Coordinates of C-alpha atoms in Angstrom, one line a residue:
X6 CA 8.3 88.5 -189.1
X7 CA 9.3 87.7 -185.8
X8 CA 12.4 85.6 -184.8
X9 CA 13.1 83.5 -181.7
X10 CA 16.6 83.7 -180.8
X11 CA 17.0 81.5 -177.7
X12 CA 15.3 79.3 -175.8
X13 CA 14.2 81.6 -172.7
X14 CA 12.6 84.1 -175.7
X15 CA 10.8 81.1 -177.2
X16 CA 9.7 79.6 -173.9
X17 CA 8.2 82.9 -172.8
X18 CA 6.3 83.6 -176.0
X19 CA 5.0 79.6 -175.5
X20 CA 3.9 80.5 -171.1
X21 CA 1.9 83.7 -172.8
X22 CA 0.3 81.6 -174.7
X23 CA -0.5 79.2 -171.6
X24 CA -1.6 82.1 -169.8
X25 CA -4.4 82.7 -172.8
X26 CA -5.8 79.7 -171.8
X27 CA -5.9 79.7 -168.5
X28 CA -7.6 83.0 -168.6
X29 CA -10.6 80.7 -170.7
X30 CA -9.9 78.3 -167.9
X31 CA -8.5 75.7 -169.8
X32 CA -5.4 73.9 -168.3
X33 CA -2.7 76.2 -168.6
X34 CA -0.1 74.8 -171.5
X35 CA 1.5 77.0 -174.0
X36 CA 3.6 76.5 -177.6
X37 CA 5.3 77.7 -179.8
X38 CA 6.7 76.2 -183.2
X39 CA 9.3 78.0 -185.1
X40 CA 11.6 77.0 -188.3
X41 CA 15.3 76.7 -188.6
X42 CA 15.6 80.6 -188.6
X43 CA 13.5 80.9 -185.5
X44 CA 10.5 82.4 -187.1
X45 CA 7.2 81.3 -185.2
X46 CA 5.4 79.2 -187.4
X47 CA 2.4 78.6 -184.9
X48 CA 1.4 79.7 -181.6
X49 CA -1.1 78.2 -179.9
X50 CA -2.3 76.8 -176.1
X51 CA -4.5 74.2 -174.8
X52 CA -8.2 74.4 -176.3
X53 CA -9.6 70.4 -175.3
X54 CA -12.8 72.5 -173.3
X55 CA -13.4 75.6 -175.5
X56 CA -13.2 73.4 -179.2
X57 CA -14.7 69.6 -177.3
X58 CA -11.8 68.4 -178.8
X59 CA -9.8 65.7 -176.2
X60 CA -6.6 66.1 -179.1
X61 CA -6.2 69.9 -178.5
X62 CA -3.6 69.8 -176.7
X63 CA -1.0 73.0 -177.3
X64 CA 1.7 70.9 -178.9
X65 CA -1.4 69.5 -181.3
X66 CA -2.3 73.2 -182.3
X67 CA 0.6 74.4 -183.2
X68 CA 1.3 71.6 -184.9
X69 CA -1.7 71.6 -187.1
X70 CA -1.7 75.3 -187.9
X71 CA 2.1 74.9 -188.8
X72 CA 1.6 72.0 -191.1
X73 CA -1.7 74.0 -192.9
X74 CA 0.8 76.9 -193.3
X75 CA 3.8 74.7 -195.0
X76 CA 1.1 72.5 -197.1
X77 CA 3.1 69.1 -195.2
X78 CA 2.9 67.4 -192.3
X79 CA 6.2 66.7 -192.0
X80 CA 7.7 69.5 -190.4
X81 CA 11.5 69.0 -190.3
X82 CA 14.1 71.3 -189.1
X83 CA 11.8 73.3 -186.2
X84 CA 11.2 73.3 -182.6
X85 CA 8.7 73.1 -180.5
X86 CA 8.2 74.8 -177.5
X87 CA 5.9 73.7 -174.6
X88 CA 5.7 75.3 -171.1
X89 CA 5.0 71.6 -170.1
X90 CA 6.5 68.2 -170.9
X91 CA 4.3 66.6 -173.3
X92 CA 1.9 63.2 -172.9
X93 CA 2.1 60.0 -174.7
X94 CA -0.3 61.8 -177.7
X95 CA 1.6 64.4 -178.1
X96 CA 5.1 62.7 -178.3
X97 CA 3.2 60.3 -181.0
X98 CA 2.6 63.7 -183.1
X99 CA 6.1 65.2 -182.6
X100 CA 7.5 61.7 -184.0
X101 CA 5.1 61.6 -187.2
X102 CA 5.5 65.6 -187.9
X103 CA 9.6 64.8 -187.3
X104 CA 10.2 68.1 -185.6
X105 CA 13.5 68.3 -184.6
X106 CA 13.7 69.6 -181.2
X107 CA 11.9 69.9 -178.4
X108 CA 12.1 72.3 -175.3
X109 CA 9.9 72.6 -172.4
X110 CA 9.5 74.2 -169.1
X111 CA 8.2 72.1 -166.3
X112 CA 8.1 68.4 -166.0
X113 CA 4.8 66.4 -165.9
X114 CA 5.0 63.3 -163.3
X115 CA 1.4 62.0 -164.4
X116 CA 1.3 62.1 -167.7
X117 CA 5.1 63.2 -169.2
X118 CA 6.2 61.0 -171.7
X119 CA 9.3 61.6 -172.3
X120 CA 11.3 61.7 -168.3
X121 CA 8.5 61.5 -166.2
X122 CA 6.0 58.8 -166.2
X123 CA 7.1 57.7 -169.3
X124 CA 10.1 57.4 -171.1
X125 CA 9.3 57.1 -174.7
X126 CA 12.3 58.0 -176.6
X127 CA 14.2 55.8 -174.8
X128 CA 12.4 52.4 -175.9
X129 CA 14.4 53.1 -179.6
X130 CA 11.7 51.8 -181.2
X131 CA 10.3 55.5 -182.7
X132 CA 11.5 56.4 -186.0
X133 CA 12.2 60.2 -185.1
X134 CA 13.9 61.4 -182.2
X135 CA 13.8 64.5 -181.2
X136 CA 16.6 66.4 -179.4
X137 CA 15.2 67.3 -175.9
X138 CA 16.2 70.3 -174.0
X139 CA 14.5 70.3 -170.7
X140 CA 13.8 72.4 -167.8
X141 CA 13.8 76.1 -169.6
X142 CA 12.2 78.6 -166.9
X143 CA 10.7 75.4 -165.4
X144 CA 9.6 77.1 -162.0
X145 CA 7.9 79.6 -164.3
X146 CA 6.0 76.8 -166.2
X147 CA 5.1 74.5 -163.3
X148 CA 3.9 78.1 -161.1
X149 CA 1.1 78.7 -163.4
X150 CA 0.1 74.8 -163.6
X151 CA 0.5 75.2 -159.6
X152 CA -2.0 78.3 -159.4
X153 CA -4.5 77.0 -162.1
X154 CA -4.9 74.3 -159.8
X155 CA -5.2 76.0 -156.5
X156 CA -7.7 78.1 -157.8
X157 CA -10.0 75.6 -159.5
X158 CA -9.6 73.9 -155.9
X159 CA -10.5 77.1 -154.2
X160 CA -13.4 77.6 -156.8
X161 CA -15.1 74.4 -156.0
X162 CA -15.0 75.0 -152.4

């Protein structure tokens, strides 16, 4: 059983998982979903390309593979990890699976839904709010998103 005892540890485990996919050259985004204790639930990264699935987003994964492994969808008491804020369809799931927490790494100006582009917590109207921690080994994160790009630029030239 392996344990998550802070949030660097977690955030680390979620930017290996977002360099899996970048490595199937899939947009780089990592998580990680662990209990109360800190044991990993899920692990997962972004897979929209590889499974032709526009919801399989990291958060989404993990998500899913957590909620098959507790038999609920309601997954109360854990905390996501995500090497990038997360979009307006991901915030949507975090709400409905009432995690509890959510840290990630680098901010998202297009599409981040919860400081970024979009507030969504803020508007009070959800349910379930999560706590946010933001910013955890952000210049990490937002690197990798940084070089995925630069390359794919490069790679069309």
């Amino acid at each position: 059983m392996e344990l998550i005892t802070n949030d660097e540890a977690g955030m680390r485990r979620a930017l290996a998982q977002a360099e899996i996919a970048a490595s199937l050259d899939e947009v780089p985004v990592g998580a990680l979903l662990v209990d109360a204790a800190g044991e990993v639930l899920a692990a997962g990264h972004n897979q929209p390309i590889s499974s032709q699935d526009p919801s399989a987003h990291a958060e989404i994964v993990v998500l899913r593979a957590a909620a098959k492994k507790l038999g609920n969808y309601r997954l109360p008491g854990t905390t996501l990890y995500v090497t990038i804020e997360p979009c307006t369809m991901c915030v949507g799931a975090l709400v409905h699976a009432r995690v509890a927490r959510v840290v990630y790494g680098a901010n998202e100006p297009k599409t981040g839904a919860i400081e970024s582009a979009h507030r969504l917590f803020e508007s009070g109207e959800f349910n379930h709010r999560p706590k946010i921690e933001a910013g955890i080994l952000a210049e990490e994160c937002a690197d990798l998103m940084t070089q995925f790009f630069e390359y794919k630029r490069a790679a069309r030239k």
